[in-house]
Coordinates of C-alpha atoms in Angstrom, one line a residue:
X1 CA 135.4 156.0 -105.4
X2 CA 138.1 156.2 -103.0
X3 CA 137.7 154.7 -99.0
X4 CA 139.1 155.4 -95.9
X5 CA 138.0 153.5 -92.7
X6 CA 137.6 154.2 -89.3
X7 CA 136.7 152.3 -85.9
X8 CA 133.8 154.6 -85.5
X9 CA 131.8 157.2 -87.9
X10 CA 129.3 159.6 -86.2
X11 CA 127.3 161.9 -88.5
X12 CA 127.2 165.4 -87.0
X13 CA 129.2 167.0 -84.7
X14 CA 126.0 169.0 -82.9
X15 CA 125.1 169.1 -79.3
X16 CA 125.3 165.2 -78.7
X17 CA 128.0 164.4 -81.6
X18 CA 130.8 166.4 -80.2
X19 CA 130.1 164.5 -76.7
X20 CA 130.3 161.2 -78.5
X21 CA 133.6 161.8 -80.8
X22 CA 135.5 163.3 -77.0
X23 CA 134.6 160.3 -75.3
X24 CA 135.5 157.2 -77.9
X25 CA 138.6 159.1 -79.1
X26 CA 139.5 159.5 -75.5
X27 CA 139.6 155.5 -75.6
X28 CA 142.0 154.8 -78.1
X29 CA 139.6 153.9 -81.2
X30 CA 139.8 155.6 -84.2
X31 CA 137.0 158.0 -85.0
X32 CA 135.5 160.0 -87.9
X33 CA 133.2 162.9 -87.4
X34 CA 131.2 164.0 -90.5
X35 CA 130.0 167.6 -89.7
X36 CA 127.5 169.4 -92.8
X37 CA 128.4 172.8 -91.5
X38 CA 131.8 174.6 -91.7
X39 CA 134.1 176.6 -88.7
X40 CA 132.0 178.2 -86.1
X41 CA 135.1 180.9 -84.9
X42 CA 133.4 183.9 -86.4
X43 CA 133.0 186.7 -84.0
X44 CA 129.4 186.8 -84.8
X45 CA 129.3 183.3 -83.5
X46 CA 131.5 184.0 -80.3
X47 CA 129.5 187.3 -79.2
X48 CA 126.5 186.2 -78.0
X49 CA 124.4 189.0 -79.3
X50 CA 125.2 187.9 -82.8
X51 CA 122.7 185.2 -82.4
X52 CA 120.6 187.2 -84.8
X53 CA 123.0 187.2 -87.5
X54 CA 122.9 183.5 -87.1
X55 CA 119.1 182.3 -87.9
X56 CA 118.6 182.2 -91.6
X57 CA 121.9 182.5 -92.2
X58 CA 122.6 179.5 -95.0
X59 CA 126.1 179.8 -93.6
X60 CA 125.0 178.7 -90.0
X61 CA 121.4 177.3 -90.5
X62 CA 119.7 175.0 -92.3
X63 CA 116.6 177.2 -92.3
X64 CA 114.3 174.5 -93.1
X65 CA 110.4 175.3 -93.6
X66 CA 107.8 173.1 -92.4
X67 CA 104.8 171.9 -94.4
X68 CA 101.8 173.8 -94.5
X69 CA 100.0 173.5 -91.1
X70 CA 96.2 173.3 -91.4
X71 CA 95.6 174.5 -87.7
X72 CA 97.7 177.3 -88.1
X73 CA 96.3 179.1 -91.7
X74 CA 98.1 177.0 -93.9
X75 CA 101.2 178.7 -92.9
X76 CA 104.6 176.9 -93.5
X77 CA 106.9 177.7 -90.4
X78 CA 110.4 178.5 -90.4
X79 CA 112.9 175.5 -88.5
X80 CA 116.1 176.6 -87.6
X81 CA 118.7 174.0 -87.1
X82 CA 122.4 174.8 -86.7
X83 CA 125.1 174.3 -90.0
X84 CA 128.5 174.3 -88.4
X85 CA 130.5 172.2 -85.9
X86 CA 128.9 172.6 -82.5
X87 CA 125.4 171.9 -84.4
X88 CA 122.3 173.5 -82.8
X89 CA 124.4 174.6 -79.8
X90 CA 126.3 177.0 -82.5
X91 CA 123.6 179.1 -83.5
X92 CA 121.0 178.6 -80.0
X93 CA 119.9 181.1 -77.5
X94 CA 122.2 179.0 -75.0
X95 CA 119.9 178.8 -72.7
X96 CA 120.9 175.9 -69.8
X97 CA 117.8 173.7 -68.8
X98 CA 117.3 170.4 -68.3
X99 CA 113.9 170.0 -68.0
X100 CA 111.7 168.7 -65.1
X101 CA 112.9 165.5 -63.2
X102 CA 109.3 164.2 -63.7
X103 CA 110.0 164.3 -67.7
X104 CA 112.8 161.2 -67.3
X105 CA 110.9 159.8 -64.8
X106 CA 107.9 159.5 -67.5
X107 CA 110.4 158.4 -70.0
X108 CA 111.7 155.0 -67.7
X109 CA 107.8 154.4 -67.4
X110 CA 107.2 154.4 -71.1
X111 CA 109.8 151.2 -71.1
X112 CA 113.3 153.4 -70.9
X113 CA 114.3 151.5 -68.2
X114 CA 117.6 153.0 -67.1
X115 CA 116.3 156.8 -68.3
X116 CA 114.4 157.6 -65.0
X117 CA 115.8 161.0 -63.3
X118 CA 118.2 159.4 -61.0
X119 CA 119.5 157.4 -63.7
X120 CA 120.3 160.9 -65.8
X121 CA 121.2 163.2 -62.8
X122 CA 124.8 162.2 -62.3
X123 CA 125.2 162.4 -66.0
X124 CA 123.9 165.9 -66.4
X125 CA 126.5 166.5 -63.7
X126 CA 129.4 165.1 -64.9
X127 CA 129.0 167.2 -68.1
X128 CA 128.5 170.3 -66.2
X129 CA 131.0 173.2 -64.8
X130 CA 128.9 175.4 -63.0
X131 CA 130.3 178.3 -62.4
X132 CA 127.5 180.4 -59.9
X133 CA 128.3 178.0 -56.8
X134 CA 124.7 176.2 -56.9
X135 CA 124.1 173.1 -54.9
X136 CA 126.0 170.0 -55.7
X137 CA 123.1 167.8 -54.7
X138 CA 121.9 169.3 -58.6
X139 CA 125.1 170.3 -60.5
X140 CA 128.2 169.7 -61.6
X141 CA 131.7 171.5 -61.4
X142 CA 134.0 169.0 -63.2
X143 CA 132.8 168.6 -66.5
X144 CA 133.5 170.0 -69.6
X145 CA 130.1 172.1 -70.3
X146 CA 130.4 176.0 -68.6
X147 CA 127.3 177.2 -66.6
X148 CA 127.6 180.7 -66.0
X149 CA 124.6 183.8 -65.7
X150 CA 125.0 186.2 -68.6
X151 CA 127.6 188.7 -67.6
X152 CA 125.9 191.9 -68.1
X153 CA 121.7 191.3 -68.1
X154 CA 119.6 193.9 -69.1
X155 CA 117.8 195.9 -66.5
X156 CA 114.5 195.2 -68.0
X157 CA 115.0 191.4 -67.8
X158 CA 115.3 192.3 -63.6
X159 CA 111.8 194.0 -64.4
X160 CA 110.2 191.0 -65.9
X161 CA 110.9 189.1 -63.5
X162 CA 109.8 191.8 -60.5
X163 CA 106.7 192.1 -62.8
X164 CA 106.6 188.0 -62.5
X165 CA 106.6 188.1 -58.8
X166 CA 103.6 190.9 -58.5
X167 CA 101.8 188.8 -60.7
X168 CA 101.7 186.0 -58.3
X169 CA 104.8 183.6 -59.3
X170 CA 108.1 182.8 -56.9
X171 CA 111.4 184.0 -57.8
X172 CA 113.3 181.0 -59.0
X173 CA 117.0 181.2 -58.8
X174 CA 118.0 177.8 -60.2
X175 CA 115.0 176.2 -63.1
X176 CA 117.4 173.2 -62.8
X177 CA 117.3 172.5 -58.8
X178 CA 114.1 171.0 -57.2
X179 CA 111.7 172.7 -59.2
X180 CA 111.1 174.7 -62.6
X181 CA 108.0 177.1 -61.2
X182 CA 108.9 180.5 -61.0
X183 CA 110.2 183.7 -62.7
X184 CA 113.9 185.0 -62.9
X185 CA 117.5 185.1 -64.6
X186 CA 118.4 182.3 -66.8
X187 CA 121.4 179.9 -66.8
X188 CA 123.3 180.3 -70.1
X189 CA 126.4 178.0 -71.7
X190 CA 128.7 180.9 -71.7
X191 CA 132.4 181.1 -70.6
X192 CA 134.2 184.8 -70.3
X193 CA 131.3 186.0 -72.0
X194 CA 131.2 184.3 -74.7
X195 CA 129.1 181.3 -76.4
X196 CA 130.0 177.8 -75.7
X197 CA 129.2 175.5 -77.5
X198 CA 129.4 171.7 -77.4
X199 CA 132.4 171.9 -80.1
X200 CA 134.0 174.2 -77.8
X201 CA 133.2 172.5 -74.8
X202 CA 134.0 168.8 -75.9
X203 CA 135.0 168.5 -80.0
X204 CA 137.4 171.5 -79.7
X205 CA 139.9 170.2 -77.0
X206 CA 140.6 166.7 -78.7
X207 CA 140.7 167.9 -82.1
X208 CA 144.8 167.3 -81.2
X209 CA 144.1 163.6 -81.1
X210 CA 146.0 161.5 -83.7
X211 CA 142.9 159.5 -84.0
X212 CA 140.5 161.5 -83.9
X213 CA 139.3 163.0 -87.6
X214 CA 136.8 166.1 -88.0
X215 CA 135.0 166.0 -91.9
X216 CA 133.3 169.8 -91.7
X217 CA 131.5 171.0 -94.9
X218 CA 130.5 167.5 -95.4
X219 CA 127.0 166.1 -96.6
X220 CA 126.6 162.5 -95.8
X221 CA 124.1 161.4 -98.4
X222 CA 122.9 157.7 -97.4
X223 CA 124.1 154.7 -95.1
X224 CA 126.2 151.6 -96.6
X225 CA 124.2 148.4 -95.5
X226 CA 126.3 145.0 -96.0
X227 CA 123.9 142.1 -94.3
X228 CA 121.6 144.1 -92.4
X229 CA 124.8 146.1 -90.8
X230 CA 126.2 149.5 -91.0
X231 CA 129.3 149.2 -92.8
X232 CA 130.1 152.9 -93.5
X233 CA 128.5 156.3 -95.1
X234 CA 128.4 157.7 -98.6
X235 CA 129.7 161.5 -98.2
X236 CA 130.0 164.5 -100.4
X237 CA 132.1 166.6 -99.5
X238 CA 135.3 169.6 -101.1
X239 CA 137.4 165.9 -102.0
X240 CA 134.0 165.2 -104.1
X241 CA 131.5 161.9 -103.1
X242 CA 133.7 158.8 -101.8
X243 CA 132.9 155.8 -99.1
X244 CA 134.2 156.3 -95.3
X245 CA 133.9 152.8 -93.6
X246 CA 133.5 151.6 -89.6
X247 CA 135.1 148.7 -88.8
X248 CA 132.6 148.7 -85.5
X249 CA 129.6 151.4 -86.0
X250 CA 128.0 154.4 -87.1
X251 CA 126.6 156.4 -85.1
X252 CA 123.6 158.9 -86.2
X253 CA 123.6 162.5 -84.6
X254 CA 122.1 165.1 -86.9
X255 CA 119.2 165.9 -84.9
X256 CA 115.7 165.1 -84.9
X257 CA 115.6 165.9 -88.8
X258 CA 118.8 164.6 -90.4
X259 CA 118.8 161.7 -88.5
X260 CA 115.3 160.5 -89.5
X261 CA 116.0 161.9 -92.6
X262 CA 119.2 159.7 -93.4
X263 CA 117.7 156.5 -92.0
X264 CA 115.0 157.0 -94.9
X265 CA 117.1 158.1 -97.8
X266 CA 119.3 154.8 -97.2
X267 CA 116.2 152.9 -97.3
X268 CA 115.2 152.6 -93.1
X269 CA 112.2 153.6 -92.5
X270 CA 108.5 152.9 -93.1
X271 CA 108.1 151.0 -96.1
X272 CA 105.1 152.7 -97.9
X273 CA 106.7 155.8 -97.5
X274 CA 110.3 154.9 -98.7
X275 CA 108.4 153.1 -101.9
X276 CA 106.4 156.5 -102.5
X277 CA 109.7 158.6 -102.2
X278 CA 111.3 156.0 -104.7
X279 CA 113.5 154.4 -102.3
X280 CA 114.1 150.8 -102.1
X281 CA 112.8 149.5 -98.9
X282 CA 116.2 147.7 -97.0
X283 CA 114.5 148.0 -93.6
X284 CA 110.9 148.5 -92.9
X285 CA 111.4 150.3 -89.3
X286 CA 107.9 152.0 -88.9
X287 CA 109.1 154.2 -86.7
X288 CA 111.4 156.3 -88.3
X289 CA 110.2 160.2 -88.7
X290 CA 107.1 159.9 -86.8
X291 CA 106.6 161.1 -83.2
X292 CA 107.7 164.5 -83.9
X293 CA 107.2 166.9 -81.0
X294 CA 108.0 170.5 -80.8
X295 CA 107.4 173.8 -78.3
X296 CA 104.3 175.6 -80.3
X297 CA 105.2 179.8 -79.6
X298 CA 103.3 182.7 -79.3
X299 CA 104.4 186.2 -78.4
X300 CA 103.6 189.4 -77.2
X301 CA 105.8 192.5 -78.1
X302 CA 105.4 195.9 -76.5
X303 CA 106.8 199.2 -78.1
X304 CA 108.5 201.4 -75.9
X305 CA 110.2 204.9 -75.9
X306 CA 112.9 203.8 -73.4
X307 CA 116.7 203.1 -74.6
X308 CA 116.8 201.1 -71.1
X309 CA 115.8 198.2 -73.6
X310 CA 117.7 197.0 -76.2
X311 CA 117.2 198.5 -79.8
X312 CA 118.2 200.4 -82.6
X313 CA 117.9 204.4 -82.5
X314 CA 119.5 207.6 -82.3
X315 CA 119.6 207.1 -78.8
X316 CA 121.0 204.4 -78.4
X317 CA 123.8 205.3 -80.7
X318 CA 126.2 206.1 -78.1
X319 CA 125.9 202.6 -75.8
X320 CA 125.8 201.0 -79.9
X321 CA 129.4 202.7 -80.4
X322 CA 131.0 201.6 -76.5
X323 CA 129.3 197.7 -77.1
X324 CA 132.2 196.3 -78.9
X325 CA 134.6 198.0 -76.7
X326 CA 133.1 197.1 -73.8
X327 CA 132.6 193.7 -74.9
X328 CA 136.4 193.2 -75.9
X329 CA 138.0 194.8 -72.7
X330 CA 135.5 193.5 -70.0
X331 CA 133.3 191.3 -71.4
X332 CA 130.6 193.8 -70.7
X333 CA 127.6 195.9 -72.6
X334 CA 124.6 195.0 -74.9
X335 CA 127.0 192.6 -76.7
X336 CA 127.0 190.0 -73.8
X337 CA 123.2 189.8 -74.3
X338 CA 121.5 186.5 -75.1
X339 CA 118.2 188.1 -76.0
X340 CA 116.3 185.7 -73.4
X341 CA 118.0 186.5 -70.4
X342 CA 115.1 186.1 -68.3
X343 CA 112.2 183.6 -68.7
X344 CA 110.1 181.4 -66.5
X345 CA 107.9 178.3 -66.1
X346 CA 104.0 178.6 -64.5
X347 CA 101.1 176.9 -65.1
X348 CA 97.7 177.4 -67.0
X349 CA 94.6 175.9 -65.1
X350 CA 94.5 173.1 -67.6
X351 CA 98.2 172.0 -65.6
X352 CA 99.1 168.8 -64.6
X353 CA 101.8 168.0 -61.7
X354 CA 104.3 170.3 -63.6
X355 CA 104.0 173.9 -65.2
X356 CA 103.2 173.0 -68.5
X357 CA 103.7 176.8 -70.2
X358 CA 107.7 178.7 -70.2
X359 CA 108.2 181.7 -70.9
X360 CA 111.5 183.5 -72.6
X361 CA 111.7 187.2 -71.7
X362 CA 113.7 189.1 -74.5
X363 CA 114.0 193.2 -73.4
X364 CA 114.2 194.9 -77.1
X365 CA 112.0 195.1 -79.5
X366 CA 110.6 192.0 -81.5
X367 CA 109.3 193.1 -84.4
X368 CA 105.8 193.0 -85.4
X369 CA 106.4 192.9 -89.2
X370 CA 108.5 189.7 -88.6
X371 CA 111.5 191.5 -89.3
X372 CA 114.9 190.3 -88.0
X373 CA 115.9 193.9 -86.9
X374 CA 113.4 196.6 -86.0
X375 CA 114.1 199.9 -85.3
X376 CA 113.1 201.4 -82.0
X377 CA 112.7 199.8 -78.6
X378 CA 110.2 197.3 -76.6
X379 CA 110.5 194.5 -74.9
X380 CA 108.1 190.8 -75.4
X381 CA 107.9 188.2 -73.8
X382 CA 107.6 184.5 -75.9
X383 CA 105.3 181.9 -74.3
X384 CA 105.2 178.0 -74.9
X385 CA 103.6 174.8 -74.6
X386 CA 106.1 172.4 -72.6
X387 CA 104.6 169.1 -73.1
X388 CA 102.5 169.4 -76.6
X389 CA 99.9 166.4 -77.5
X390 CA 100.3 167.3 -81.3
X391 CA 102.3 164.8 -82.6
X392 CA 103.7 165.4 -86.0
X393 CA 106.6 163.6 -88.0
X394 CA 109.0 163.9 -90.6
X395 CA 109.0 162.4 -94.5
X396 CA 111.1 161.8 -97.5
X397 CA 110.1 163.6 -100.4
X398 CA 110.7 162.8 -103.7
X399 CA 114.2 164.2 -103.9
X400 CA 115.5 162.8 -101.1
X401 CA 114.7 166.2 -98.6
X402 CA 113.3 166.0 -95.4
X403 CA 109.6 166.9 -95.3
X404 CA 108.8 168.3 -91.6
X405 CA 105.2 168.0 -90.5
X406 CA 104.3 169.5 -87.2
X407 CA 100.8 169.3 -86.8
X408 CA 100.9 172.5 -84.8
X409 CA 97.5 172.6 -82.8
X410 CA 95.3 169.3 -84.2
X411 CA 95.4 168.5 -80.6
X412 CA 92.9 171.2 -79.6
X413 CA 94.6 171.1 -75.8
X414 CA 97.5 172.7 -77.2
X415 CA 95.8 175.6 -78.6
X416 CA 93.8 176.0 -75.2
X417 CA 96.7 176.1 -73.3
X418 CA 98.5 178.4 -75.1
X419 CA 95.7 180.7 -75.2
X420 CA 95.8 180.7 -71.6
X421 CA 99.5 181.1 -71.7
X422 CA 99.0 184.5 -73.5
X423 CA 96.7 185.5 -70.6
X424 CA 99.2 185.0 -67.8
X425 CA 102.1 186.5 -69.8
X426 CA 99.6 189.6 -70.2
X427 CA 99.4 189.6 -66.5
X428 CA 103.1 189.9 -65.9
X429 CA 103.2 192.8 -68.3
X430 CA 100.4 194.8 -66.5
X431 CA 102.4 194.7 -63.3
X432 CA 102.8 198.3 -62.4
X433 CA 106.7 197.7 -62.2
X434 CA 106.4 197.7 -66.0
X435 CA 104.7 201.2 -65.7
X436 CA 108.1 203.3 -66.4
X437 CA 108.7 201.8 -69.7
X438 CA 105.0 201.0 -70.9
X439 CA 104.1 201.5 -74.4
X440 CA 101.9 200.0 -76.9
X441 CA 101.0 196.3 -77.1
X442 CA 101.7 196.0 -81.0
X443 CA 101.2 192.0 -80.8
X444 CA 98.6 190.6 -80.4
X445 CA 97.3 194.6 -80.0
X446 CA 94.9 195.8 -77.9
X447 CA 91.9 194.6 -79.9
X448 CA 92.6 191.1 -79.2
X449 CA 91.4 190.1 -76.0
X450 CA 88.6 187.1 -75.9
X451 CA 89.9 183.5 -75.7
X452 CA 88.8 183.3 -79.5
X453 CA 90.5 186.3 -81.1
X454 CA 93.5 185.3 -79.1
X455 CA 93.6 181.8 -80.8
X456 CA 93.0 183.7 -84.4
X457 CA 96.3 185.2 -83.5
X458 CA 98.1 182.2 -82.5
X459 CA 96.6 180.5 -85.8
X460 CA 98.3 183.3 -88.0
X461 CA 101.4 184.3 -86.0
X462 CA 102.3 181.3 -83.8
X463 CA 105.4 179.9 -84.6
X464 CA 108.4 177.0 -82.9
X465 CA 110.9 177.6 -80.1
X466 CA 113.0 175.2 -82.2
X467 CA 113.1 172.1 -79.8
X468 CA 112.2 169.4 -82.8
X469 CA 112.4 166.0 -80.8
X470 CA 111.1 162.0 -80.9
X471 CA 111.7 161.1 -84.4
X472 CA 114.0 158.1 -83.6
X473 CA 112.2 157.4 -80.3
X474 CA 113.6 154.9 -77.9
X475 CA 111.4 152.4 -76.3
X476 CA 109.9 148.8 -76.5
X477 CA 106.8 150.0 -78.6
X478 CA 105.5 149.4 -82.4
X479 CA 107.3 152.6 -82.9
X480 CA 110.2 152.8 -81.6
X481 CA 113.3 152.9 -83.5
X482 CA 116.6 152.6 -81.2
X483 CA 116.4 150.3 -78.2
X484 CA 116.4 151.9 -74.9
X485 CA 120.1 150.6 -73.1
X486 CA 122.6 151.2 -75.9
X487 CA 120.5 153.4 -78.4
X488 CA 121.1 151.1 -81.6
X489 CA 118.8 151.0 -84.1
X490 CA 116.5 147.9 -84.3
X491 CA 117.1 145.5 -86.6
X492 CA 120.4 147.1 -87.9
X493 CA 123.6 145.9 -86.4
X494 CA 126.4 148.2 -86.2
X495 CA 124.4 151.5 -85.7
X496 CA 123.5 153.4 -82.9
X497 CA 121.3 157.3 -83.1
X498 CA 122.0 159.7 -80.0
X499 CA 120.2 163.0 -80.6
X500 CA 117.3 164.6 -79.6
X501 CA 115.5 162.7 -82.0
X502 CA 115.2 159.3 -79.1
X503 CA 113.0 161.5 -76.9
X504 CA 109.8 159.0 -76.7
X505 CA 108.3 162.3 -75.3
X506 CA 109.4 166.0 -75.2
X507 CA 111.2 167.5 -72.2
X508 CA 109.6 170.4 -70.3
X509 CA 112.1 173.2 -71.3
X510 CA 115.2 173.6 -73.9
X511 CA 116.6 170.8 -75.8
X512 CA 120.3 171.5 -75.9
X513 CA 121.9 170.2 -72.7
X514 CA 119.5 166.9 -72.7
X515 CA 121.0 166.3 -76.1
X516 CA 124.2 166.6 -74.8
X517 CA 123.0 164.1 -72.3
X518 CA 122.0 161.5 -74.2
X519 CA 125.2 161.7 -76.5
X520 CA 127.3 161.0 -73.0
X521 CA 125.2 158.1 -72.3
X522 CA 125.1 156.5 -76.1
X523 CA 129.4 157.2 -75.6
X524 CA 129.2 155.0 -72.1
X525 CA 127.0 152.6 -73.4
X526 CA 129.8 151.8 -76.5
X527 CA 132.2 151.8 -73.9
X528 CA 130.9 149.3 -71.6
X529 CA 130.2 147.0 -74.1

């Protein structure tokens, strides 16, 4: 088995990776990125209305399925993660939150010290290039990371959030300035009109770097541990299986299930589990795979017989036919469309200091049959629960594959508040702004309307928003797996994780940027030391 060695080895190249391999290669050291995925420069990648090409696609996504959830019918939910370099941010709805400032702050109080919201705000900054002219006391124009509006929203998205305002919520032009309450437009990663992703933001731009190596199509299948240290990676990859070595650390960033994941395969992990899985025990870290937290979903979706909304028809044929066109010579038409363009945080009366539901606003048709494409038109709107108590967590099965255990709803608060969540998004879409374009409520339907038949719904339909987070938690707890100031795994020298996976808790909105977030600060932290 053939070796090659590097300073550094970091295992994905996803939202946080490709922050992390920009900023140490930018320092001299020698660095190895090991990516699963393959190229992401497909047009249906680029175009951002070919997110729906993207989920299930085993060229782009990992499509993972959950284990059968007791609370919700003993369904098995579908977990989308991204398979290509850029990660998660390849195949996302690229959506650009942050999450409240309240979230860090609750973080630093758990025992993050250094994680509180001012610690994190000048980071987010320095990532960011905003490109609308919002206020510099929240954002950022010299980094790397483009913050634009979708070039050309759909007019029903401007509805929504009309319809929002009627129903008794503010207008809210920034989510990601003083406060998240509110309905309107959202922020999106986009550059001339097109996705951008954290490869193309940060990876992409130093891939000229003489020391700087990219692996794609590459599985890394377990850790090398010499003496309780990192020494390197076993991969698989077109060259066949061989050894990569650091000569100073690994760094995990595959996400809140690959990183868990690989820490248990190579034997890090709780030890009852790793015996049951048939893995010999190397580090019992009790930590590892539990805490998993993720935004429980339910939607509405309304049939209608306008072609203002997006969908597929005879009428739309002719605005189908000009999309590419229009897309290639001004970055214009249905293909600049996100399918959330419009969203929104409130609160339920069961709300705390923060709004503790979002909303994502998507004007076509979603379909009722769970179908990818529908034909027709509509519009729905998708609800969440920001800050979940279900806590869930991830396993090794007995061939080595992540088993991922939500635990949707055995926190009955969840269920209660996302029952109330489907009653204010019902509100917005009674607004008589909405009037125009009304048709009928296919999901939930008409005949759902007490508290109970809507949670009979949400037990057979609800589904995940695809923020998995918390199964590497930082912190100074029983359970907590990387240590709060440089992010390295405890007990383990010589390896670091910077995902999403740290979270000790789960942000109030989407995951992407934070990760990016993290992966800057687990780069700073190398480089101070």
């Amino acid at each position: 088995m053939t070796a090659d060695t590097y300073d550094y080895i970091i295992i994905g190249a996803g939202s946080a990776g490709c922050v992390i391999a920009n900023r140490l290669s930018a320092g001299g050291a020698t660095v190895c990125v090991i990516e699963g995925g393959g190229s992401e420069s497909a047009p249906n990648v680029q175009v951002p209305a070919g997110i729906l090409s993207l989920y299930g696609n085993p060229k782009y996504d990992y499509a993972y399925v959950g284990t059968p959830q007791p609370e919700l019918d003993g369904r098995r939910i579908p977990v989308n993660r991204g398979k290509a370099l850029g990660g998660s941010s390849t195949i996302n709805s690229m959506v650009f939150i942050r999450g409240a400032c309240s979230d860090y702050d609750e973080w630093a109080a758990l025992g993050c010290k250094g994680w509180a919201w001012d610690d994190v705000l000048p980071v987010f900054k320095s990532l960011e290039k905003n490109m609308l002219g919002q206020s510099p006391d929240w954002h950022g124009t010299e980094g790397e990371l483009y913050v634009d509006r979708a070039r050309d929203p759909n007019p029903v998205s401007e509805v929504f959030v009309k319809a929002g305002r009627a129903a008794g919520l503010a207008e809210n032009t920034d989510f990601n300035a003083g406060t998240q309450e509110g309905v309107g437009i959202y922020n999106v990663t986009q550059h001339d009109g097109k996705r951008w992703s954290s490869f193309r933001a940060f990876l992409k731009p130093a891939m000229h770097r003489p020391n700087l190596t990219v692996l794609p199509a590459t599985e890394t299948r377990r850790l090398i541990l010499e003496d309780r240290r990192a020494a390197g990676v076993v991969v698989a990859g077109p060259e066949g299986e061989r050894e990569i070595r650091a000569t100073r650390e690994v760094i995990l960033a595959a996400g809140a299930i690959g990183s868990p994941a690989l820490l248990m395969r190579s034997g890090i992990g709780p030890g009852a589990m790793l015996k049951a899985a048939g893995v010999e025990v190397a580090h019992d870290l009790s930590g590892v795979g539990q805490n998993l937290r993720d935004h429980v979903d339910g939607m509405i979706t309304v049939r209608s017989a306008s072609p203002m909304t997006l969908g597929l028809s005879v009428q739309n044929l002719p605005s189908m036919i000009a999309a590419p066109f229009q897309w290639l010579l001004a970055r214009k038409g249905m293909l600049t469309t996100n399918y959330v363009e419009a969203g929104g945080f409130a609160r339920t009366r069961f709300a705390g200091a923060e709004p503790d539901i979002q909303f994502h606003f998507v004007p076509g048709y979603r379909s009722h049959r769970g179908r990818l494409v529908e034909y027709g038109h509509g519009y729905a709107i998708h609800t969440c629960v920001l800050r979940p108590k279900s806590v869930g967590e991830i396993r090794l099965g007995a061939d080595g594959a992540a088993e991922i255990d939500h635990r949707f709803f055995t926190a009955p608060e969840d269920a209660a508040t996302l029952v109330e969540g489907i009653k204010i998004a019902r509100s917005i879409l009674a607004a008589p702004v909405f009037e125009p374009i009304r048709g009928p409520e296919m999901l939930p339907g008409p005949d759902v309307s007490t508290d109970d038949e809507i949670l009979a719904y949400l037990r057979a339909e609800a589904l995940t928003v695809y923020h998995p987070v918390g199964t590497c938690k930082m912190g100074t707890d029983p359970l907590a797996v990387v240590e709060p100031e440089g992010l390295r795994v405890q007990g383990i020298d010589g390896l670091r994780v910077a995902d999403s996976s740290v979270m000790p808790t789960l942000i109030g909105g989407n995951t992407n940027v934070p990760s990016m977030m993290i992966g800057e600060r687990c780069a700073r932290a190398i480089l101070a030391a």
